[in-house]
XYZ file of C-alpha atoms in Angstrom:
614
model
C 17.398 -55.330 95.809
C 17.727 -56.190 99.488
C 20.458 -54.468 101.528
C 22.103 -57.801 102.350
C 22.403 -58.735 98.667
C 23.874 -55.327 97.739
C 26.470 -55.494 100.530
C 27.569 -58.922 99.291
C 28.433 -57.336 95.926
C 30.588 -54.531 97.319
C 34.110 -54.274 98.693
C 34.879 -52.820 102.127
C 35.784 -49.371 100.727
C 32.408 -49.091 98.972
C 30.571 -49.745 102.262
C 32.589 -47.222 104.294
C 30.345 -44.137 104.004
C 27.278 -46.099 105.069
C 29.059 -47.763 108.007
C 30.452 -44.388 109.207
C 26.913 -43.002 109.421
C 25.732 -46.090 111.326
C 28.700 -45.621 113.688
C 27.721 -41.972 114.171
C 24.134 -42.947 115.013
C 25.394 -45.514 117.540
C 27.518 -42.871 119.263
C 24.276 -41.007 120.053
C 22.955 -43.978 122.083
C 19.851 -44.792 119.960
C 16.696 -46.498 121.277
C 17.772 -50.002 120.180
C 21.424 -49.586 121.200
C 21.493 -52.688 123.438
C 20.119 -54.916 120.651
C 22.617 -53.525 118.135
C 25.484 -53.827 120.618
C 24.622 -57.495 121.153
C 25.035 -58.122 117.398
C 28.265 -56.105 117.086
C 29.874 -57.640 120.180
C 29.881 -61.032 118.452
C 32.209 -59.516 115.802
C 34.896 -57.941 118.020
C 32.793 -54.801 118.398
C 33.670 -53.578 114.887
C 30.984 -52.917 112.271
C 33.457 -53.603 109.464
C 33.784 -57.227 110.580
C 30.042 -57.941 110.534
C 28.537 -60.058 107.747
C 25.991 -58.575 105.328
C 22.959 -60.183 106.950
C 23.754 -58.712 110.367
C 24.528 -55.249 108.943
C 21.047 -55.435 107.437
C 19.660 -56.397 110.871
C 21.491 -53.458 112.469
C 20.038 -51.037 109.913
C 16.494 -52.275 110.588
C 17.020 -51.497 114.297
C 18.256 -47.964 113.484
C 15.796 -46.993 110.721
C 14.130 -44.199 112.736
C 17.444 -42.599 113.698
C 18.709 -42.894 110.113
C 15.535 -41.159 108.865
C 16.128 -38.329 111.362
C 19.713 -37.982 110.112
C 18.510 -37.659 106.496
C 15.858 -35.106 107.481
C 18.553 -32.809 108.903
C 20.176 -32.761 105.442
C 17.015 -31.176 103.999
C 17.791 -27.954 105.885
C 20.235 -27.126 103.110
C 17.800 -26.087 100.370
C 20.583 -26.005 97.758
C 21.479 -29.677 98.395
C 18.800 -30.782 95.877
C 18.252 -33.808 98.094
C 14.509 -33.651 97.477
C 15.071 -33.874 93.702
C 17.539 -36.729 93.999
C 15.443 -38.740 96.456
C 12.343 -38.316 94.288
C 14.308 -39.924 91.445
C 15.672 -42.913 93.348
C 12.456 -43.840 95.200
C 10.536 -44.401 91.974
C 9.853 -48.036 91.133
C 12.701 -49.321 88.973
C 15.400 -46.819 89.988
C 17.026 -48.844 92.766
C 19.832 -50.108 90.478
C 21.293 -47.661 87.959
C 24.408 -47.163 85.919
C 26.120 -43.828 86.405
C 25.134 -42.513 82.967
C 21.503 -43.572 83.527
C 21.328 -41.603 86.785
C 22.882 -38.645 84.957
C 20.194 -38.853 82.271
C 17.357 -39.083 84.806
C 18.795 -36.171 86.789
C 19.080 -33.953 83.687
C 15.531 -34.825 82.631
C 14.269 -34.036 86.135
C 15.982 -30.620 86.202
C 14.515 -29.743 82.790
C 11.044 -30.821 83.903
C 11.255 -28.817 87.139
C 12.384 -25.661 85.319
C 9.570 -26.093 82.806
C 7.010 -26.524 85.594
C 8.382 -23.526 87.495
C 7.815 -21.295 84.436
C 4.272 -22.630 84.127
C 3.618 -22.012 87.822
C 5.062 -18.486 87.616
C 2.702 -17.736 84.729
C -0.239 -19.129 86.710
C 0.613 -16.902 89.662
C 0.722 -13.846 87.384
C -2.381 -14.630 85.317
C -4.762 -15.839 88.022
C -6.502 -13.767 90.663
C -4.575 -13.927 93.957
C -7.897 -14.273 95.767
C -8.346 -17.788 94.298
C -7.758 -20.180 97.194
C -5.065 -22.324 95.527
C -3.144 -19.332 94.113
C -3.376 -17.638 97.507
C -1.912 -20.790 99.174
C 1.015 -20.803 96.723
C 1.753 -17.123 97.310
C 1.626 -17.500 101.106
C 4.014 -20.444 101.063
C 6.354 -18.724 98.584
C 6.522 -15.568 100.731
C 7.383 -17.651 103.815
C 10.143 -19.571 101.986
C 11.593 -16.274 100.702
C 11.658 -14.791 104.210
C 13.109 -17.969 105.785
C 15.930 -18.135 103.213
C 16.889 -14.464 102.755
C 16.344 -13.059 106.276
C 19.945 -14.007 107.164
C 21.218 -11.363 104.744
C 19.826 -8.664 107.053
C 22.387 -9.822 109.604
C 25.144 -9.975 106.972
C 25.113 -13.781 106.983
C 24.958 -16.379 104.209
C 21.297 -17.114 103.275
C 20.008 -20.446 104.552
C 16.970 -22.091 106.123
C 17.516 -23.193 109.716
C 16.083 -26.366 111.245
C 13.481 -24.325 113.146
C 12.439 -22.462 110.004
C 12.251 -25.747 108.101
C 9.909 -27.289 110.698
C 7.608 -24.237 110.451
C 7.576 -24.494 106.628
C 6.698 -28.198 106.860
C 3.773 -27.433 109.191
C 2.611 -24.630 106.880
C 2.760 -26.857 103.770
C 0.746 -29.558 105.567
C -1.942 -27.080 106.619
C -2.155 -25.750 103.056
C -2.315 -29.391 101.793
C 0.496 -28.825 99.286
C 1.903 -31.845 97.455
C 5.614 -32.600 97.577
C 5.889 -31.489 93.954
C 4.177 -28.148 94.680
C 6.525 -27.570 97.627
C 9.538 -28.446 95.500
C 8.568 -26.088 92.661
C 7.962 -23.131 94.994
C 11.223 -23.788 96.880
C 13.213 -23.729 93.627
C 11.290 -20.699 92.445
C 12.831 -18.881 95.425
C 16.245 -20.621 95.348
C 17.123 -21.351 91.674
C 18.533 -24.786 90.775
C 22.194 -25.125 89.808
C 22.763 -28.345 87.871
C 25.485 -30.498 89.471
C 27.936 -32.896 87.821
C 26.796 -36.515 88.075
C 29.819 -37.520 90.152
C 28.965 -34.779 92.655
C 25.408 -36.133 92.766
C 26.655 -39.656 93.472
C 29.189 -38.467 96.069
C 26.497 -36.491 97.893
C 24.099 -39.456 97.974
C 26.899 -41.868 98.931
C 28.231 -39.649 101.723
C 24.726 -39.326 103.105
C 24.482 -43.131 103.228
C 21.546 -43.201 100.823
C 23.213 -45.088 97.960
C 26.124 -47.440 97.407
C 28.398 -46.907 94.435
C 30.534 -49.541 92.753
C 33.296 -47.765 90.852
C 34.312 -51.016 89.168
C 31.077 -51.326 87.178
C 29.810 -47.703 87.522
C 26.679 -48.941 89.256
C 24.534 -47.140 91.838
C 22.558 -49.318 94.283
C 19.691 -48.267 96.545
C 18.522 -50.947 99.007
C 14.794 -51.791 99.185
C 14.926 -51.038 102.920
C 16.445 -47.613 102.178
C 13.779 -46.816 99.581
C 11.045 -47.411 102.181
C 12.753 -45.034 104.641
C 13.220 -42.347 101.967
C 9.615 -42.611 100.840
C 8.416 -41.930 104.372
C 10.696 -38.883 104.553
C 9.173 -37.574 101.313
C 5.640 -38.210 102.575
C 5.004 -41.086 100.159
C 3.058 -43.641 102.164
C 3.025 -46.383 99.515
C 5.121 -47.394 96.506
C 4.111 -45.902 93.149
C 2.918 -49.282 91.852
C 0.455 -49.621 94.762
C -0.689 -46.014 94.364
C -1.385 -46.748 90.681
C -3.241 -49.955 91.639
C -5.590 -47.928 93.848
C -6.071 -45.004 91.449
C -7.056 -47.407 88.667
C -9.992 -48.517 90.826
C -11.282 -44.945 91.254
C -13.799 -43.418 88.824
C -12.512 -40.768 86.420
C -14.740 -37.937 87.785
C -13.102 -38.500 91.187
C -9.639 -38.469 89.584
C -10.587 -35.135 88.003
C -11.371 -33.673 91.429
C -7.821 -34.542 92.570
C -6.336 -32.942 89.436
C -8.287 -29.704 89.842
C -7.247 -29.381 93.475
C -3.533 -29.833 92.713
C -3.247 -27.808 89.503
C -3.002 -30.878 87.199
C -4.537 -30.745 83.707
C -7.720 -32.803 84.162
C -8.501 -32.917 80.414
C -5.648 -35.355 79.659
C -6.188 -39.123 79.134
C -6.880 -41.062 82.353
C -3.562 -42.952 82.438
C -1.629 -39.654 82.075
C -3.639 -38.081 84.899
C -2.933 -41.066 87.150
C 0.789 -40.860 86.360
C 0.862 -37.109 87.083
C -0.966 -37.554 90.404
C 1.662 -40.097 91.482
C 4.564 -37.924 90.288
C 3.174 -34.884 92.107
C 3.858 -36.575 95.445
C 0.273 -36.003 96.642
C -0.448 -37.748 99.923
C -2.053 -41.172 99.422
C -4.119 -40.828 102.600
C -5.232 -37.261 101.715
C -6.532 -38.450 98.348
C -8.590 -41.250 99.936
C -9.804 -39.159 102.860
C -10.584 -35.858 101.073
C -9.496 -35.165 97.503
C -11.694 -37.668 95.602
C -14.960 -36.545 97.231
C -17.298 -33.627 96.613
C -17.540 -31.098 99.439
C -20.916 -32.408 100.677
C -19.859 -36.081 100.913
C -20.810 -37.580 104.275
C -18.403 -39.525 106.500
C -20.452 -42.728 106.218
C -20.237 -42.518 102.406
C -16.453 -42.155 102.575
C -16.151 -45.223 104.833
C -18.397 -47.239 102.521
C -16.335 -46.207 99.477
C -13.016 -47.238 101.070
C -14.465 -50.573 102.235
C -15.756 -51.365 98.726
C -12.453 -50.243 97.206
C -10.545 -52.740 99.384
C -13.033 -55.621 99.220
C -14.200 -55.466 95.599
C -11.748 -53.261 93.712
C -8.518 -54.584 95.254
C -9.899 -58.024 96.242
C -8.172 -57.928 99.633
C -8.881 -60.974 101.805
C -9.653 -61.058 104.650
C -11.386 -57.661 104.727
C -9.354 -54.848 106.259
C -10.690 -53.548 109.546
C -11.065 -49.979 110.805
C -13.855 -48.049 112.509
C -12.848 -44.639 111.115
C -11.778 -43.423 107.668
C -8.248 -42.827 109.030
C -8.007 -46.354 110.463
C -9.208 -47.938 107.225
C -6.667 -45.974 105.164
C -3.824 -46.760 107.605
C -4.685 -50.474 107.461
C -4.556 -50.287 103.653
C -1.120 -48.609 103.842
C 0.048 -51.322 106.276
C -1.286 -54.000 103.895
C 0.777 -52.624 100.988
C 3.820 -52.257 103.267
C 3.533 -55.938 104.199
C 3.257 -56.973 100.531
C 6.312 -54.933 99.584
C 8.489 -56.386 102.342
C 7.309 -59.907 101.531
C 9.851 -61.851 99.466
C 7.129 -64.168 98.144
C 6.368 -63.746 94.451
C 2.844 -65.218 94.461
C 3.727 -67.832 91.865
C 6.917 -69.875 91.473
C 9.996 -68.248 89.923
C 9.748 -70.714 87.041
C 6.083 -69.779 86.611
C 7.053 -66.083 86.532
C 9.671 -66.735 83.858
C 7.180 -68.757 81.795
C 4.584 -65.971 82.087
C 7.085 -63.359 80.849
C 8.129 -65.534 77.894
C 4.533 -66.072 76.797
C 3.660 -62.389 77.254
C 6.639 -61.509 75.064
C 5.403 -63.855 72.327
C 1.849 -62.490 72.279
C 2.444 -58.834 73.276
C 6.038 -57.876 72.306
C 5.451 -54.203 73.211
C 5.214 -55.136 76.923
C 9.021 -54.963 77.108
C 8.865 -51.296 76.070
C 5.913 -50.634 78.417
C 7.864 -51.985 81.405
C 10.983 -50.021 80.438
C 8.990 -46.799 80.294
C 6.766 -47.384 83.327
C 9.612 -48.373 85.663
C 12.400 -46.339 83.975
C 14.478 -49.480 83.406
C 17.718 -49.068 81.485
C 18.385 -52.499 79.949
C 17.071 -53.160 76.431
C 15.482 -56.513 77.302
C 13.842 -56.514 80.726
C 11.484 -59.514 80.513
C 13.481 -61.698 82.891
C 12.133 -62.795 86.276
C 15.570 -62.597 87.922
C 16.161 -59.075 86.576
C 12.704 -57.771 87.531
C 12.801 -59.282 91.033
C 16.055 -57.401 91.716
C 13.909 -54.282 91.208
C 11.152 -55.784 93.413
C 8.819 -55.977 90.395
C 6.552 -58.995 90.852
C 4.177 -60.799 88.436
C 1.109 -58.758 89.480
C 3.079 -55.515 88.962
C 3.846 -56.579 85.372
C 0.243 -57.499 84.561
C -1.056 -54.223 85.995
C 0.810 -52.073 83.449
C -0.460 -54.039 80.428
C -3.368 -52.252 78.687
C -6.679 -53.930 79.499
C -7.421 -54.925 75.898
C -4.072 -56.721 75.496
C -4.359 -58.313 78.948
C -7.803 -59.721 78.093
C -6.360 -61.131 74.870
C -3.481 -62.735 76.780
C -5.829 -64.160 79.436
C -8.033 -65.685 76.767
C -5.022 -67.284 75.033
C -3.932 -68.821 78.362
C -7.403 -70.209 79.074
C -7.783 -68.109 82.231
C -11.219 -67.847 83.879
C -13.352 -65.020 82.538
C -15.261 -64.337 85.758
C -13.763 -62.476 88.717
C -10.496 -60.550 88.860
C -8.691 -60.876 85.501
C -5.162 -60.454 86.900
C -5.743 -63.020 89.682
C -7.112 -65.443 87.079
C -4.005 -65.047 84.881
C -1.681 -65.578 87.863
C -3.601 -68.756 88.730
C -2.731 -70.179 85.296
C 0.995 -69.788 85.991
C 0.985 -71.255 89.487
C 3.445 -74.116 89.098
C 2.555 -76.242 92.135
C 5.730 -78.355 92.152
C 8.073 -75.381 92.088
C 5.901 -73.501 94.572
C 6.267 -76.481 96.910
C 10.048 -76.441 96.449
C 10.205 -72.696 97.151
C 8.396 -73.430 100.436
C 10.565 -76.467 101.273
C 11.800 -74.992 104.583
C 8.217 -74.275 105.679
C 7.375 -77.955 105.085
C 10.368 -78.891 107.252
C 9.054 -76.714 110.090
C 5.493 -78.002 109.550
C 4.564 -74.314 109.253
C 0.927 -74.564 108.158
C 0.366 -70.801 108.531
C 3.176 -69.837 106.121
C 2.169 -72.548 103.648
C -1.425 -71.291 103.667
C -0.270 -67.666 103.198
C 1.724 -68.824 100.168
C -1.327 -70.437 98.575
C -0.495 -74.037 99.539
C -3.379 -76.026 101.019
C -2.306 -79.229 102.739
C -3.400 -81.278 105.757
C -0.893 -81.401 108.603
C -0.978 -85.211 108.458
C 0.331 -85.050 104.862
C 3.285 -82.721 105.514
C 5.799 -85.457 106.392
C 5.220 -87.408 103.155
C 5.296 -84.216 101.084
C 8.633 -83.250 102.700
C 10.025 -86.670 101.707
C 8.802 -86.364 98.107
C 10.255 -82.846 97.816
C 13.584 -84.056 99.224
C 13.586 -86.813 96.598
C 12.897 -84.214 93.888
C 15.810 -82.058 95.109
C 18.264 -84.971 94.997
C 17.000 -85.880 91.512
C 17.569 -82.254 90.456
C 21.131 -82.651 91.758
C 21.584 -85.524 89.305
C 21.390 -88.380 91.819
C 19.594 -91.651 91.112
C 16.978 -91.985 93.845
C 16.101 -95.692 93.578
C 12.679 -96.584 94.920
C 12.963 -100.253 93.912
C 16.051 -100.775 96.106
C 14.309 -98.957 98.964
C 11.317 -101.303 98.724
C 13.508 -104.420 98.748
C 15.285 -103.179 101.899
C 12.234 -102.006 103.846
C 10.481 -104.200 106.386
C 7.254 -103.689 108.344
C 9.343 -102.346 111.220
C 12.089 -100.396 109.413
C 11.139 -98.080 106.565
C 13.891 -96.064 104.865
C 12.795 -92.673 103.467
C 15.149 -92.412 100.465
C 17.904 -94.511 98.918
C 20.449 -92.983 96.528
C 22.145 -95.540 94.272
C 25.744 -94.592 93.416
C 26.357 -97.815 91.473
C 28.632 -100.768 92.338
C 26.304 -101.624 95.258
C 27.136 -98.343 97.014
C 24.270 -96.425 98.649
C 23.524 -93.184 100.451
C 20.633 -93.479 102.900
C 18.562 -90.332 103.465
C 16.298 -89.778 106.484
C 13.840 -86.841 106.453
C 12.572 -85.234 109.659
C 9.996 -82.458 110.004
C 9.719 -80.650 113.313
C 7.867 -77.594 114.686
C 10.518 -76.976 117.332
C 13.434 -74.651 116.684
C 16.140 -77.342 116.862
C 15.885 -81.087 116.227
C 17.452 -82.940 119.206
C 16.286 -86.565 119.197
C 19.623 -88.155 118.284
C 19.212 -91.474 120.084
C 16.043 -92.333 118.106
C 17.665 -91.356 114.790
C 20.789 -93.349 115.614
C 18.770 -96.540 116.164
C 16.856 -95.965 112.916
C 19.907 -95.374 110.749
C 21.826 -98.251 112.320
C 18.919 -100.581 111.487
C 18.797 -99.265 107.903
C 22.541 -99.743 107.463
C 22.318 -103.331 108.760
C 19.450 -104.053 106.331
C 21.506 -102.774 103.408
C 24.556 -104.810 104.430
C 22.436 -107.960 104.706
C 21.415 -107.469 101.053
C 24.998 -107.000 99.840
C 25.096 -103.178 99.742
C 27.626 -100.795 101.248
C 26.250 -97.637 102.882
C 28.974 -95.080 102.274
C 26.994 -92.203 103.807
C 23.881 -91.455 105.862
C 22.233 -88.064 105.523
C 19.681 -86.543 107.862
C 17.574 -83.690 106.462
C 15.650 -81.494 108.912
C 14.555 -77.887 109.475
C 17.481 -77.208 111.850
C 19.479 -79.023 114.541
C 20.291 -78.176 118.150
C 23.929 -77.668 119.205
C 23.774 -80.806 121.365
C 22.474 -82.844 118.439
C 25.306 -81.651 116.172
C 27.806 -82.453 118.946
C 26.421 -85.989 119.361
C 26.629 -86.610 115.606
C 30.245 -85.445 115.636
C 31.075 -88.132 118.192
C 29.331 -90.889 116.166
C 31.849 -92.778 113.987
C 29.919 -95.906 112.981
C 27.182 -94.390 110.771
C 29.250 -91.814 108.833
C 26.328 -89.423 109.315
C 26.060 -85.810 108.096
C 23.311 -83.258 108.716
C 21.769 -80.857 106.192
C 19.139 -78.259 107.055
C 16.244 -77.918 104.620
C 17.283 -74.350 103.836
C 20.869 -75.429 103.060
C 19.728 -78.268 100.797
C 17.464 -76.040 98.690
C 20.244 -73.441 98.372
C 22.677 -76.154 97.263
C 20.152 -77.169 94.588
C 19.909 -73.566 93.320
C 23.707 -73.267 93.362
C 24.023 -76.502 91.374
C 21.589 -75.204 88.727
C 23.810 -72.149 88.213
C 26.997 -74.237 88.004
C 28.348 -75.984 84.914
C 28.158 -79.409 86.564
C 25.812 -82.075 85.198
C 25.985 -84.355 88.242
C 26.511 -83.173 91.781
C 29.854 -84.492 93.180
C 28.720 -86.564 96.181
C 32.145 -86.164 97.823
C 31.034 -82.656 98.840
C 28.568 -84.322 101.207
C 31.209 -86.544 102.840
C 33.256 -83.959 104.751
C 31.347 -82.178 107.510
C 29.053 -83.048 110.380
C 26.761 -80.119 109.526
C 27.035 -79.429 105.805
C 27.416 -75.700 105.088
C 25.786 -74.597 101.827
C 28.209 -71.703 101.222
C 31.229 -74.032 101.207
C 29.480 -76.512 98.895
C 28.318 -73.786 96.469
C 31.804 -72.242 96.426
C 33.360 -75.648 95.665
C 30.897 -76.209 92.782
C 31.905 -72.875 91.270
C 35.588 -73.800 90.963
């Protein structure tokens, strides 16, 4: 769930810890201080007065400094911050009830203790001259010295920041995974299980999570998860790591397992899961771990190129002259996908896909619950899954291949090419996809439309914007009457839309698309709407309202409309109109009350949606 959306759900007290940390970072004069100060100064210089969207903007400007603040907390080895962060950065753990976090924490402690015993046995039973065992023993000895050397000076044992930086460098040189580091650390400094409220308080006071006491819910923002993953050395989300590992041959997977002390004789899906859970570096796996010792550099580059082009079907092909560049471009590609709010198909198409999967493969609900550690009993809901940033492709990727092929066949998906892409194509609901990109049509944003899978000529955008506007008003319960429009139109004056309110009362709607940031051609619009109003009057109709729909409007344009009394004109941005439609769908109203469009010069969607909810 996005930071902005979480903040909207919380009261001021529940945001306090996070805002205090942001305040503390600002007092240190961070790199983007001037940009942040510009935002805060518009709200009396107080963070507490800023709206959720701008707090989210402030956090994005301070991400690096926030990451540095969290890293300093790792100096305290007994804080268990590594354990807790490893839990909350897994896919599906960004929203949790208190008891669910408690259960995950207990399970994690048990697993770590079990693994520590296994590792201790390995260190005793295996020859210390074996390279991997030798690496473990070296790192363990260094952790022991760093932690207990304070006792020689009659001080409390701890690891200083300098010692921590040396241990990090050592672990990198030994190519230890995050899980291996964690197990050895807790072999030296035993784990003491904390109470769940202490866990939540620690995470909340560090600014990592938000906690709503009212509903016992823990929230971790998507933006925060990305920062925490980087701190833990996880370059991509687990779901993307799994996507890549599934494209790699099993003998190569076995090489990774052998190098990192993972049982390579287990089933493939278990090995993949263990590799992800071990916290092994994504880039290290692709650059070294999956190859035999004598593999040439050119072979590695060829493998990564084929993985991206054929295995992952990435278009256009990712660039990169070196292995490192190719891998970094792949990481950047996944980062872009994760940040992208686009679903790939319409929300309605996603919901339809989940319903039909549930009918044919009922066990998918249980598969998703287990794979993403979701706590609700029924999770096959597009709205629920999108709150966890789980998109249609992510769902299809966890379905066993046999069942997925069966589902694809039932849906009449193409048999050639990428099976998952073919299934998604079946559920692409073009009308709803167009509506979800309504604002992009208003801005005549061909690039965004193309990125979202919509192919349209620029010359056709204006008419499509009109037809989508008509669809939105119909969804609001209005009667958009094309027959009246045709009787009013002349060769010179052509009205875009006419809404019939009955008793010869009309609302005239004019649609404007524009590439510029603010629409400002008021004089031309005024002449148009005046002509339309006169046409309607000549045919015995009363125009009770004129509406102008556009991407956005300049301040001067809004001011001019405010001074115009003859047309009774109001402005609605495309983004506001689509949000009003979504708000209406969630309300109990059957017909949208048109009086809500009669009040303001620039109609504000939040006021309209709030009024519909009463």
